[in-house]
PDB file of C-alpha atoms in Angstrom:
ATOM      1  CA  MET U   1     115.509 121.077 118.098  1.00 41.00           C
ATOM      2  CA  SER U   2     118.331 120.301 120.723  1.00 44.00           C
ATOM      3  CA  GLU U   3     120.429 117.098 119.963  1.00 45.00           C
ATOM      4  CA  ILE U   4     117.997 115.257 123.225  1.00 44.00           C
ATOM      5  CA  SER U   5     114.725 115.359 120.500  1.00 47.00           C
ATOM      6  CA  HIS U   6     116.716 113.986 118.228  1.00 59.00           C
ATOM      7  CA  LYS U   7     117.095 111.026 119.476  1.00 77.00           C
ATOM      8  CA  ILE U   8     113.403 110.566 120.947  1.00 88.00           C
ATOM      9  CA  SER U   9     111.357 111.114 118.337  1.00 90.00           C
ATOM     10  CA  GLY U  10     114.383 108.764 116.734  1.00 89.00           C
ATOM     11  CA  PHE U  11     113.780 111.264 113.006  1.00 90.00           C
ATOM     12  CA  THR U  12     117.539 111.599 112.742  1.00 86.00           C
ATOM     13  CA  LEU U  13     118.970 108.544 113.884  1.00 86.00           C
ATOM     14  CA  ASN U  14     121.716 106.853 112.374  1.00 83.00           C
ATOM     15  CA  HIS U  15     121.308 103.821 110.657  1.00 83.00           C
ATOM     16  CA  VAL U  16     123.863 100.967 110.836  1.00 79.00           C
ATOM     17  CA  ASP U  17     124.935  98.689 108.382  1.00 79.00           C
ATOM     18  CA  LEU U  18     122.423  96.195 106.862  1.00 74.00           C
ATOM     19  CA  GLU U  19     126.050  94.101 107.888  1.00 76.00           C
ATOM     20  CA  SER U  20     126.257  95.672 111.377  1.00 84.00           C
ATOM     21  CA  LYS U  21     126.501  92.486 113.640  1.00 84.00           C
ATOM     22  CA  THR U  22     123.739  95.321 115.248  1.00 83.00           C
ATOM     23  CA  GLN U  23     121.377  94.465 113.100  1.00 77.00           C
ATOM     24  CA  ARG U  24     121.942  91.235 112.992  1.00 80.00           C
ATOM     25  CA  LEU U  25     121.248  90.957 116.037  1.00 81.00           C
ATOM     26  CA  LEU U  26     118.588  92.713 115.897  1.00 78.00           C
ATOM     27  CA  THR U  27     117.016  90.543 112.608  1.00 74.00           C
ATOM     28  CA  SER U  28     117.203  87.988 114.284  1.00 77.00           C
ATOM     29  CA  ALA U  29     115.461  89.171 117.429  1.00 75.00           C
ATOM     30  CA  LEU U  30     112.341  89.615 115.627  1.00 73.00           C
ATOM     31  CA  LYS U  31     112.709  86.397 113.362  1.00 70.00           C
ATOM     32  CA  LYS U  32     111.383  85.400 117.378  1.00 62.00           C
ATOM     33  CA  THR U  33     108.120  87.992 116.868  1.00 64.00           C
ATOM     34  CA  ASN U  34     106.887  86.378 113.543  1.00 57.00           C
ATOM     35  CA  ILE U  35     107.134  89.773 111.873  1.00 62.00           C
ATOM     36  CA  CYS U  36     108.602  89.852 108.605  1.00 58.00           C
ATOM     37  CA  THR U  37     111.660  91.598 107.661  1.00 54.00           C
ATOM     38  CA  SER U  38     111.238  91.161 104.486  1.00 55.00           C
ATOM     39  CA  CYS U  39     108.844  91.954 101.527  1.00 61.00           C
ATOM     40  CA  GLN U  40     108.646  93.483  97.492  1.00 60.00           C
ATOM     41  CA  PRO U  41     107.381  97.048  97.674  1.00 64.00           C
ATOM     42  CA  GLN U  42     104.901  98.374  95.368  1.00 70.00           C
ATOM     43  CA  SER U  43     103.976 101.489  93.844  1.00 73.00           C
ATOM     44  CA  LEU U  44      99.988 101.841  95.070  1.00 92.00           C
ATOM     45  CA  PHE U  45      98.734 100.973  98.491  1.00 95.00           C
ATOM     46  CA  TRP U  46      95.495 103.338  97.810  1.00 97.00           C
ATOM     47  CA  ASP U  47      94.240 104.121  94.683  1.00 97.00           C
ATOM     48  CA  ALA U  48      92.608 106.836  94.022  1.00 98.00           C
ATOM     49  CA  ASN U  49      89.230 106.507  95.799  1.00 97.00           C
ATOM     50  CA  TYR U  50      91.371 106.701  98.713  1.00 97.00           C
ATOM     51  CA  PHE U  51      92.141 110.119  98.323  1.00 97.00           C
ATOM     52  CA  GLY U  52      89.403 111.319  97.336  1.00 97.00           C
ATOM     53  CA  LEU U  53      91.052 112.385  93.893  1.00 98.00           C
ATOM     54  CA  ASN U  54      88.017 110.537  91.723  1.00 97.00           C
ATOM     55  CA  GLN U  55      85.997 113.887  92.535  1.00 97.00           C
ATOM     56  CA  VAL U  56      88.494 116.504  91.384  1.00 98.00           C
ATOM     57  CA  LYS U  57      88.743 117.902  87.659  1.00 97.00           C
ATOM     58  CA  TYR U  58      92.431 118.699  87.267  1.00 97.00           C
ATOM     59  CA  PHE U  59      93.775 114.874  88.561  1.00 98.00           C
ATOM     60  CA  CYS U  60      90.872 113.156  86.098  1.00 97.00           C
ATOM     61  CA  SER U  61      92.286 115.664  83.699  1.00 97.00           C
ATOM     62  CA  ALA U  62      94.971 114.283  83.737  1.00 97.00           C
ATOM     63  CA  THR U  63      97.162 112.388  81.595  1.00 97.00           C
ATOM     64  CA  PRO U  64      97.744 108.782  83.254  1.00 96.00           C
ATOM     65  CA  GLN U  65     101.312 109.441  83.968  1.00 97.00           C
ATOM     66  CA  GLN U  66     100.370 112.257  85.812  1.00 98.00           C
ATOM     67  CA  GLN U  67      98.025 110.559  88.010  1.00 97.00           C
ATOM     68  CA  ARG U  68      99.863 107.295  88.952  1.00 96.00           C
ATOM     69  CA  GLN U  69     102.647 110.344  90.118  1.00 97.00           C
ATOM     70  CA  ILE U  70     100.293 112.453  92.748  1.00 97.00           C
ATOM     71  CA  LEU U  71      98.840 108.740  93.831  1.00 97.00           C
ATOM     72  CA  GLN U  72     102.715 107.466  94.284  1.00 95.00           C
ATOM     73  CA  PHE U  73     103.610 110.755  95.831  1.00 96.00           C
ATOM     74  CA  ALA U  74     100.487 110.631  98.210  1.00 97.00           C
ATOM     75  CA  ASN U  75     100.571 106.899  99.058  1.00 96.00           C
ATOM     76  CA  LYS U  76     104.457 107.575  99.846  1.00 95.00           C
ATOM     77  CA  ASP U  77     103.328 110.635 101.985  1.00 95.00           C
ATOM     78  CA  LEU U  78     101.170 108.068 104.030  1.00 96.00           C
ATOM     79  CA  LEU U  79     103.511 104.831 104.388  1.00 96.00           C
ATOM     80  CA  GLU U  80     105.830 107.490 105.961  1.00 95.00           C
ATOM     81  CA  GLU U  81     103.775 109.466 108.164  1.00 95.00           C
ATOM     82  CA  ILE U  82     102.921 106.081 110.181  1.00 96.00           C
ATOM     83  CA  TYR U  83     107.313 105.735 109.314  1.00 96.00           C
ATOM     84  CA  TRP U  84     107.588 108.780 111.645  1.00 96.00           C
ATOM     85  CA  VAL U  85     105.298 108.555 114.399  1.00 95.00           C
ATOM     86  CA  GLU U  86     105.985 104.444 115.266  1.00 96.00           C
ATOM     87  CA  GLN U  87     109.511 105.717 115.194  1.00 95.00           C
ATOM     88  CA  ALA U  88     108.121 108.634 117.636  1.00 95.00           C
ATOM     89  CA  GLY U  89     106.066 106.733 119.522  1.00 96.00           C
ATOM     90  CA  VAL U  90     108.954 104.072 120.509  1.00 96.00           C
ATOM     91  CA  GLY U  91     110.967 106.786 121.478  1.00 95.00           C
ATOM     92  CA  TYR U  92     107.840 108.388 123.535  1.00 97.00           C
ATOM     93  CA  MET U  93     106.802 104.960 125.489  1.00 97.00           C
ATOM     94  CA  ALA U  94     110.300 104.501 126.108  1.00 95.00           C
ATOM     95  CA  LYS U  95     110.777 108.116 128.184  1.00 96.00           C
ATOM     96  CA  MET U  96     106.966 107.271 129.208  1.00 97.00           C
ATOM     97  CA  VAL U  97     108.931 104.742 131.517  1.00 96.00           C
ATOM     98  CA  ILE U  98     111.696 107.046 133.633  1.00 94.00           C
ATOM     99  CA  LEU U  99     107.969 109.122 134.021  1.00 95.00           C
ATOM    100  CA  ALA U 100     106.241 106.215 135.133  1.00 95.00           C
ATOM    101  CA  GLN U 101     104.911 106.883 138.780  1.00 93.00           C
ATOM    102  CA  THR U 102     103.680 103.486 139.665  1.00 95.00           C
ATOM    103  CA  HIS U 103     105.288 100.038 139.471  1.00 97.00           C
ATOM    104  CA  GLU U 104     102.100  98.824 136.878  1.00 97.00           C
ATOM    105  CA  GLU U 105     102.551 101.880 134.264  1.00 97.00           C
ATOM    106  CA  ARG U 106     106.675 101.500 133.748  1.00 97.00           C
ATOM    107  CA  LEU U 107     106.056  97.818 132.973  1.00 97.00           C
ATOM    108  CA  LEU U 108     102.591  98.951 130.332  1.00 97.00           C
ATOM    109  CA  TYR U 109     104.791 101.407 129.328  1.00 97.00           C
ATOM    110  CA  SER U 110     108.285  98.828 128.585  1.00 97.00           C
ATOM    111  CA  LEU U 111     105.739  96.800 126.758  1.00 96.00           C
ATOM    112  CA  PHE U 112     103.604  99.899 124.776  1.00 97.00           C
ATOM    113  CA  SER U 113     107.723 100.554 123.758  1.00 95.00           C
ATOM    114  CA  ALA U 114     108.477  97.558 122.679  1.00 94.00           C
ATOM    115  CA  ASP U 115     105.046  97.876 120.761  1.00 95.00           C
ATOM    116  CA  GLU U 116     106.428 100.870 118.928  1.00 96.00           C
ATOM    117  CA  ALA U 117     109.190  99.128 117.826  1.00 94.00           C
ATOM    118  CA  THR U 118     107.471  95.984 116.460  1.00 93.00           C
ATOM    119  CA  HIS U 119     104.626  98.402 114.222  1.00 95.00           C
ATOM    120  CA  LEU U 120     108.146 100.286 113.297  1.00 95.00           C
ATOM    121  CA  ALA U 121     110.097  97.342 111.981  1.00 92.00           C
ATOM    122  CA  THR U 122     106.638  96.022 110.467  1.00 92.00           C
ATOM    123  CA  ILE U 123     105.773  98.583 108.022  1.00 93.00           C
ATOM    124  CA  THR U 124     109.506  99.786 106.986  1.00 91.00           C
ATOM    125  CA  PRO U 125     110.018  96.553 104.722  1.00 90.00           C
ATOM    126  CA  PHE U 126     106.901  97.607 102.702  1.00 93.00           C
ATOM    127  CA  LEU U 127     108.754 100.963 102.346  1.00 92.00           C
ATOM    128  CA  LYS U 128     111.054 101.558  99.088  1.00 86.00           C
ATOM    129  CA  GLU U 129     113.894 103.086 101.637  1.00 88.00           C
ATOM    130  CA  VAL U 130     114.350 104.071 104.302  1.00 87.00           C
ATOM    131  CA  PRO U 131     113.170 108.153 104.841  1.00 91.00           C
ATOM    132  CA  VAL U 132     114.779 111.276 105.622  1.00 91.00           C
ATOM    133  CA  PHE U 133     113.425 112.877 107.857  1.00 91.00           C
ATOM    134  CA  SER U 134     112.889 116.255 105.534  1.00 88.00           C
ATOM    135  CA  GLY U 135     111.189 118.538 108.991  1.00 87.00           C
ATOM    136  CA  ASP U 136     107.039 118.629 107.783  1.00 88.00           C
ATOM    137  CA  SER U 137     105.903 121.148 110.222  1.00 88.00           C
ATOM    138  CA  PHE U 138     103.587 118.787 112.089  1.00 89.00           C
ATOM    139  CA  LEU U 139     106.198 116.634 112.767  1.00 91.00           C
ATOM    140  CA  SER U 140     108.828 118.613 113.904  1.00 91.00           C
ATOM    141  CA  TYR U 141     106.067 120.038 116.876  1.00 90.00           C
ATOM    142  CA  MET U 142     105.677 115.999 117.278  1.00 91.00           C
ATOM    143  CA  ALA U 143     109.174 116.357 118.389  1.00 91.00           C
ATOM    144  CA  LYS U 144     109.730 118.970 119.869  1.00 90.00           C
ATOM    145  CA  ALA U 145     106.460 118.723 122.205  1.00 91.00           C
ATOM    146  CA  ILE U 146     107.142 115.152 122.782  1.00 92.00           C
ATOM    147  CA  GLU U 147     111.167 116.342 124.638  1.00 91.00           C
ATOM    148  CA  SER U 148     108.564 118.158 127.654  1.00 92.00           C
ATOM    149  CA  ASP U 149     108.802 116.789 130.916  1.00 90.00           C
ATOM    150  CA  ASP U 150     105.008 117.920 131.112  1.00 94.00           C
ATOM    151  CA  LYS U 151     103.121 114.464 131.648  1.00 94.00           C
ATOM    152  CA  LEU U 152     100.663 115.920 131.122  1.00 95.00           C
ATOM    153  CA  LEU U 153     100.217 117.235 127.779  1.00 96.00           C
ATOM    154  CA  LEU U 154     102.530 114.454 126.450  1.00 96.00           C
ATOM    155  CA  MET U 155      99.633 111.855 127.165  1.00 97.00           C
ATOM    156  CA  VAL U 156      96.992 114.334 126.153  1.00 97.00           C
ATOM    157  CA  LEU U 157      98.640 114.874 122.809  1.00 96.00           C
ATOM    158  CA  VAL U 158     100.128 111.551 122.555  1.00 96.00           C
ATOM    159  CA  GLN U 159      97.599 109.219 123.427  1.00 97.00           C
ATOM    160  CA  VAL U 160      94.438 110.656 124.196  1.00 97.00           C
ATOM    161  CA  VAL U 161      94.618 112.435 120.998  1.00 97.00           C
ATOM    162  CA  LEU U 162      96.877 110.849 117.949  1.00 95.00           C
ATOM    163  CA  GLU U 163      96.375 107.429 119.277  1.00 96.00           C
ATOM    164  CA  GLY U 164      92.933 107.320 119.554  1.00 95.00           C
ATOM    165  CA  TRP U 165      92.459 109.252 116.807  1.00 95.00           C
ATOM    166  CA  GLY U 166      94.960 106.457 114.687  1.00 93.00           C
ATOM    167  CA  MET U 167      92.657 103.827 115.504  1.00 95.00           C
ATOM    168  CA  GLY U 168      90.221 105.216 113.148  1.00 94.00           C
ATOM    169  CA  HIS U 169      93.023 105.413 110.960  1.00 96.00           C
ATOM    170  CA  TYR U 170      94.987 102.743 110.828  1.00 96.00           C
ATOM    171  CA  ARG U 171      91.373 101.032 110.125  1.00 97.00           C
ATOM    172  CA  SER U 172      90.215 102.815 107.619  1.00 97.00           C
ATOM    173  CA  LEU U 173      94.150 102.364 105.989  1.00 97.00           C
ATOM    174  CA  ALA U 174      93.585  99.072 105.957  1.00 97.00           C
ATOM    175  CA  LYS U 175      89.958  98.553 105.267  1.00 97.00           C
ATOM    176  CA  TYR U 176      90.702 100.369 101.727  1.00 97.00           C
ATOM    177  CA  CYS U 177      94.625  98.990 101.493  1.00 96.00           C
ATOM    178  CA  LEU U 178      95.204  97.721  97.629  1.00 95.00           C
ATOM    179  CA  ASN U 179      97.898  95.459  99.215  1.00 93.00           C
ATOM    180  CA  SER U 180      95.831  92.263 101.481  1.00 92.00           C
ATOM    181  CA  TYR U 181      99.162  91.521 103.894  1.00 91.00           C
ATOM    182  CA  LEU U 182      99.517  95.582 104.534  1.00 94.00           C
ATOM    183  CA  GLY U 183      96.041  95.582 105.017  1.00 95.00           C
ATOM    184  CA  GLU U 184      96.268  92.756 107.504  1.00 94.00           C
ATOM    185  CA  VAL U 185      99.558  94.311 109.523  1.00 93.00           C
ATOM    186  CA  LEU U 186      97.577  97.820 109.640  1.00 96.00           C
ATOM    187  CA  GLN U 187      94.332  95.937 111.344  1.00 95.00           C
ATOM    188  CA  GLY U 188      97.260  94.097 113.339  1.00 93.00           C
ATOM    189  CA  PHE U 189      97.578  97.827 114.529  1.00 95.00           C
ATOM    190  CA  LEU U 190      94.694  98.765 116.940  1.00 95.00           C
ATOM    191  CA  ASP U 191      94.467  96.435 119.468  1.00 94.00           C
ATOM    192  CA  ALA U 192      97.794  97.937 121.254  1.00 95.00           C
ATOM    193  CA  GLU U 193      96.482 100.883 119.410  1.00 96.00           C
ATOM    194  CA  ALA U 194      93.783 100.767 121.517  1.00 96.00           C
ATOM    195  CA  ARG U 195      95.715  99.519 124.442  1.00 97.00           C
ATOM    196  CA  HIS U 196      98.180 102.299 124.161  1.00 97.00           C
ATOM    197  CA  HIS U 197      94.515 104.811 124.380  1.00 97.00           C
ATOM    198  CA  ALA U 198      93.056 103.248 126.949  1.00 97.00           C
ATOM    199  CA  LEU U 199      95.608 103.647 129.140  1.00 97.00           C
ATOM    200  CA  GLY U 200      96.184 108.015 128.876  1.00 97.00           C
ATOM    201  CA  VAL U 201      92.696 108.347 128.908  1.00 97.00           C
ATOM    202  CA  THR U 202      92.418 106.203 132.489  1.00 96.00           C
ATOM    203  CA  LEU U 203      96.273 108.208 133.812  1.00 96.00           C
ATOM    204  CA  VAL U 204      94.429 111.939 132.915  1.00 95.00           C
ATOM    205  CA  LYS U 205      91.311 111.332 134.382  1.00 94.00           C
ATOM    206  CA  ASN U 206      92.460 109.991 137.339  1.00 91.00           C
ATOM    207  CA  SER U 207      95.541 112.932 137.402  1.00 88.00           C
ATOM    208  CA  THR U 208      94.629 116.250 139.783  1.00 79.00           C
ATOM    209  CA  ASP U 209      97.976 116.994 139.005  1.00 75.00           C
ATOM    210  CA  TYR U 210      96.736 120.193 137.124  1.00 83.00           C
ATOM    211  CA  CYS U 211      98.729 123.125 137.331  1.00 87.00           C
ATOM    212  CA  GLN U 212      98.981 126.561 135.309  1.00 90.00           C
ATOM    213  CA  GLU U 213     101.409 125.774 133.237  1.00 91.00           C
ATOM    214  CA  SER U 214      99.356 121.860 132.151  1.00 91.00           C
ATOM    215  CA  LEU U 215      97.311 123.992 131.373  1.00 94.00           C
ATOM    216  CA  GLY U 216      98.281 126.277 128.632  1.00 95.00           C
ATOM    217  CA  ASN U 217     100.746 123.954 127.382  1.00 94.00           C
ATOM    218  CA  ILE U 218      97.999 121.069 126.780  1.00 96.00           C
ATOM    219  CA  TYR U 219      95.418 124.032 124.891  1.00 96.00           C
ATOM    220  CA  SER U 220      98.700 125.396 122.804  1.00 96.00           C
ATOM    221  CA  ALA U 221      99.371 121.957 121.605  1.00 95.00           C
ATOM    222  CA  LEU U 222      95.488 121.423 121.172  1.00 97.00           C
ATOM    223  CA  THR U 223      95.155 124.212 119.366  1.00 97.00           C
ATOM    224  CA  TYR U 224      97.940 123.428 117.042  1.00 95.00           C
ATOM    225  CA  PHE U 225      96.685 119.827 116.313  1.00 95.00           C
ATOM    226  CA  LEU U 226      93.237 120.788 115.761  1.00 97.00           C
ATOM    227  CA  HIS U 227      94.358 123.398 113.270  1.00 96.00           C
ATOM    228  CA  MET U 228      96.512 121.125 110.993  1.00 95.00           C
ATOM    229  CA  VAL U 229      93.067 119.408 110.376  1.00 95.00           C
ATOM    230  CA  GLN U 230      91.326 122.900 110.086  1.00 97.00           C
ATOM    231  CA  VAL U 231      93.489 122.951 107.448  1.00 95.00           C
ATOM    232  CA  GLY U 232      92.262 120.305 105.688  1.00 95.00           C
ATOM    233  CA  PRO U 233      94.680 117.948 103.021  1.00 96.00           C
ATOM    234  CA  GLN U 234      97.693 120.905 102.585  1.00 95.00           C
ATOM    235  CA  ARG U 235     100.031 117.908 101.832  1.00 95.00           C
ATOM    236  CA  LEU U 236      97.411 116.425  98.413  1.00 97.00           C
ATOM    237  CA  LEU U 237      97.482 119.849  97.317  1.00 97.00           C
ATOM    238  CA  ILE U 238     101.235 119.825  97.300  1.00 96.00           C
ATOM    239  CA  ASN U 239     101.853 116.829  96.027  1.00 97.00           C
ATOM    240  CA  ILE U 240      99.210 117.503  92.547  1.00 98.00           C
ATOM    241  CA  GLU U 241     100.404 121.158  91.566  1.00 97.00           C
ATOM    242  CA  ARG U 242     104.185 119.035  92.448  1.00 97.00           C
ATOM    243  CA  VAL U 243     102.615 117.141  89.094  1.00 98.00           C
ATOM    244  CA  LEU U 244     100.246 119.077  86.969  1.00 97.00           C
ATOM    245  CA  GLY U 245     102.443 122.405  88.067  1.00 96.00           C
ATOM    246  CA  TYR U 246     101.214 126.024  89.493  1.00 96.00           C
ATOM    247  CA  LEU U 247      98.550 126.304  91.059  1.00 96.00           C
ATOM    248  CA  SER U 248      96.750 129.295  91.553  1.00 96.00           C
ATOM    249  CA  ALA U 249      94.488 130.683  95.090  1.00 96.00           C
ATOM    250  CA  ASN U 250      91.476 129.624  92.651  1.00 97.00           C
ATOM    251  CA  ASP U 251      92.503 126.647  90.939  1.00 97.00           C
ATOM    252  CA  LYS U 252      93.115 125.005  94.859  1.00 97.00           C
ATOM    253  CA  VAL U 253      89.859 126.140  95.579  1.00 97.00           C
ATOM    254  CA  GLU U 254      88.226 124.414  93.682  1.00 97.00           C
ATOM    255  CA  ILE U 255      89.841 120.910  94.318  1.00 98.00           C
ATOM    256  CA  LEU U 256      89.347 121.661  97.513  1.00 98.00           C
ATOM    257  CA  THR U 257      85.897 121.947  97.534  1.00 97.00           C
ATOM    258  CA  GLU U 258      85.946 118.916  95.011  1.00 98.00           C
ATOM    259  CA  LEU U 259      87.543 117.426  98.175  1.00 97.00           C
ATOM    260  CA  GLU U 260      84.872 118.211  99.860  1.00 97.00           C
ATOM    261  CA  THR U 261      87.374 118.915 102.713  1.00 97.00           C
ATOM    262  CA  GLU U 262      85.578 121.015 104.815  1.00 97.00           C
ATOM    263  CA  LYS U 263      82.476 118.420 105.297  1.00 97.00           C
ATOM    264  CA  HIS U 264      86.082 115.551 105.572  1.00 96.00           C
ATOM    265  CA  SER U 265      87.246 117.763 108.453  1.00 97.00           C
ATOM    266  CA  SER U 266      84.450 118.174 110.158  1.00 97.00           C
ATOM    267  CA  LYS U 267      83.933 114.426 111.229  1.00 97.00           C
ATOM    268  CA  LYS U 268      88.158 114.409 111.929  1.00 96.00           C
ATOM    269  CA  LEU U 269      86.990 117.668 114.189  1.00 97.00           C
ATOM    270  CA  ASP U 270      84.089 115.972 115.749  1.00 97.00           C
ATOM    271  CA  LEU U 271      84.924 112.854 116.328  1.00 96.00           C
ATOM    272  CA  LEU U 272      88.356 114.792 118.012  1.00 97.00           C
ATOM    273  CA  ARG U 273      86.442 116.536 120.350  1.00 97.00           C
ATOM    274  CA  SER U 274      84.910 113.200 121.890  1.00 97.00           C
ATOM    275  CA  LEU U 275      88.528 111.858 122.669  1.00 97.00           C
ATOM    276  CA  LEU U 276      88.482 115.484 124.995  1.00 97.00           C
ATOM    277  CA  VAL U 277      84.864 116.222 126.218  1.00 96.00           C
ATOM    278  CA  GLY U 278      85.147 114.134 130.090  1.00 94.00           C
ATOM    279  CA  THR U 279      88.989 113.397 129.453  1.00 95.00           C
ATOM    280  CA  VAL U 280      90.645 117.021 129.670  1.00 95.00           C
ATOM    281  CA  PRO U 281      89.041 119.597 132.044  1.00 93.00           C
ATOM    282  CA  ASP U 282      86.410 121.270 130.813  1.00 94.00           C
ATOM    283  CA  SER U 283      88.112 124.946 130.321  1.00 94.00           C
ATOM    284  CA  ILE U 284      90.285 123.595 127.521  1.00 96.00           C
ATOM    285  CA  ILE U 285      86.595 122.534 126.247  1.00 97.00           C
ATOM    286  CA  GLU U 286      85.637 125.850 126.583  1.00 97.00           C
ATOM    287  CA  SER U 287      88.145 127.699 125.756  1.00 97.00           C
ATOM    288  CA  LEU U 288      88.705 125.790 122.631  1.00 98.00           C
ATOM    289  CA  GLU U 289      85.285 125.584 121.429  1.00 97.00           C
ATOM    290  CA  LYS U 290      85.095 129.899 122.015  1.00 97.00           C
ATOM    291  CA  GLN U 291      87.920 130.483 119.869  1.00 97.00           C
ATOM    292  CA  GLY U 292      86.199 127.676 117.232  1.00 97.00           C
ATOM    293  CA  SER U 293      88.960 125.199 116.913  1.00 97.00           C
ATOM    294  CA  PHE U 294      86.356 122.810 116.037  1.00 98.00           C
ATOM    295  CA  HIS U 295      84.878 124.570 113.437  1.00 97.00           C
ATOM    296  CA  PRO U 296      86.082 123.626 109.576  1.00 96.00           C
ATOM    297  CA  TYR U 297      88.406 125.610 107.286  1.00 97.00           C
ATOM    298  CA  SER U 298      85.517 126.291 104.218  1.00 97.00           C
ATOM    299  CA  PRO U 299      88.641 126.041 101.159  1.00 96.00           C
ATOM    300  CA  SER U 300      88.830 129.596 100.548  1.00 96.00           C
ATOM    301  CA  GLN U 301      90.288 129.955 104.678  1.00 96.00           C
ATOM    302  CA  CYS U 302      92.717 126.529 103.928  1.00 96.00           C
ATOM    303  CA  ILE U 303      94.682 128.425 101.011  1.00 91.00           C
ATOM    304  CA  LYS U 304      94.895 131.393 103.898  1.00 86.00           C
TER     305      LYS U 304
END
């Protein structure tokens, strides 16, 4: 990944010392926005039921210590995913300020960048430590994608799809969160996510700039993103294996079956299709349907 993409996504930016003047100025600025910059992190914000682990035989038969370890890894994954997505959002919105084509669009994206910075600053105290980017395949793909200067691709992928998806995701995380304060924080993200999504939908629908290259870029990006949904909860499988030890292909199929991954993936793919229909050109939807991108994988397909 190039140096510039590091700067846009923010995934590998360095942090200043806690006692530095820059940090003190940031802390002071955040206080003026009534953001809480300190809290007591806890190990578990979401329980086994949230992940569907209460239905998994291997989890239920594990020792209490093993169960807690699996849940700690799963919780950490969720929190860090929020952190990285909001981190990338700051850079994305700042980039869109430069790509704006009207005065009003420029102002909106400036405000949206502040939204993302606020979300990032708000979620960070809930992490036990500042995450180090591990090269996660989806996040690496997103970092590469937002380096593109194809504005239509950027708006479709980030604002139409990811922010549209994010509204339901944050709502679910907030509803089932074991920590009432974090639940309120996540619920508070929703208004901003809705505005970001609405602008993306409006600009994409009104666009007359589609060229063959943009159509191809959008189709490729959506194919990849939908595939990530089709393959089911791969990180959860990794966390179970990380704690309990080697899982055979049959073990993984059994776990994914118990997690009802095909049913849950189907619901997510239906939602994504609804976000795209009427927003992106019909030719893209038709191509995605033709190759089966809106159909969930079976448990056995997920592990291949």
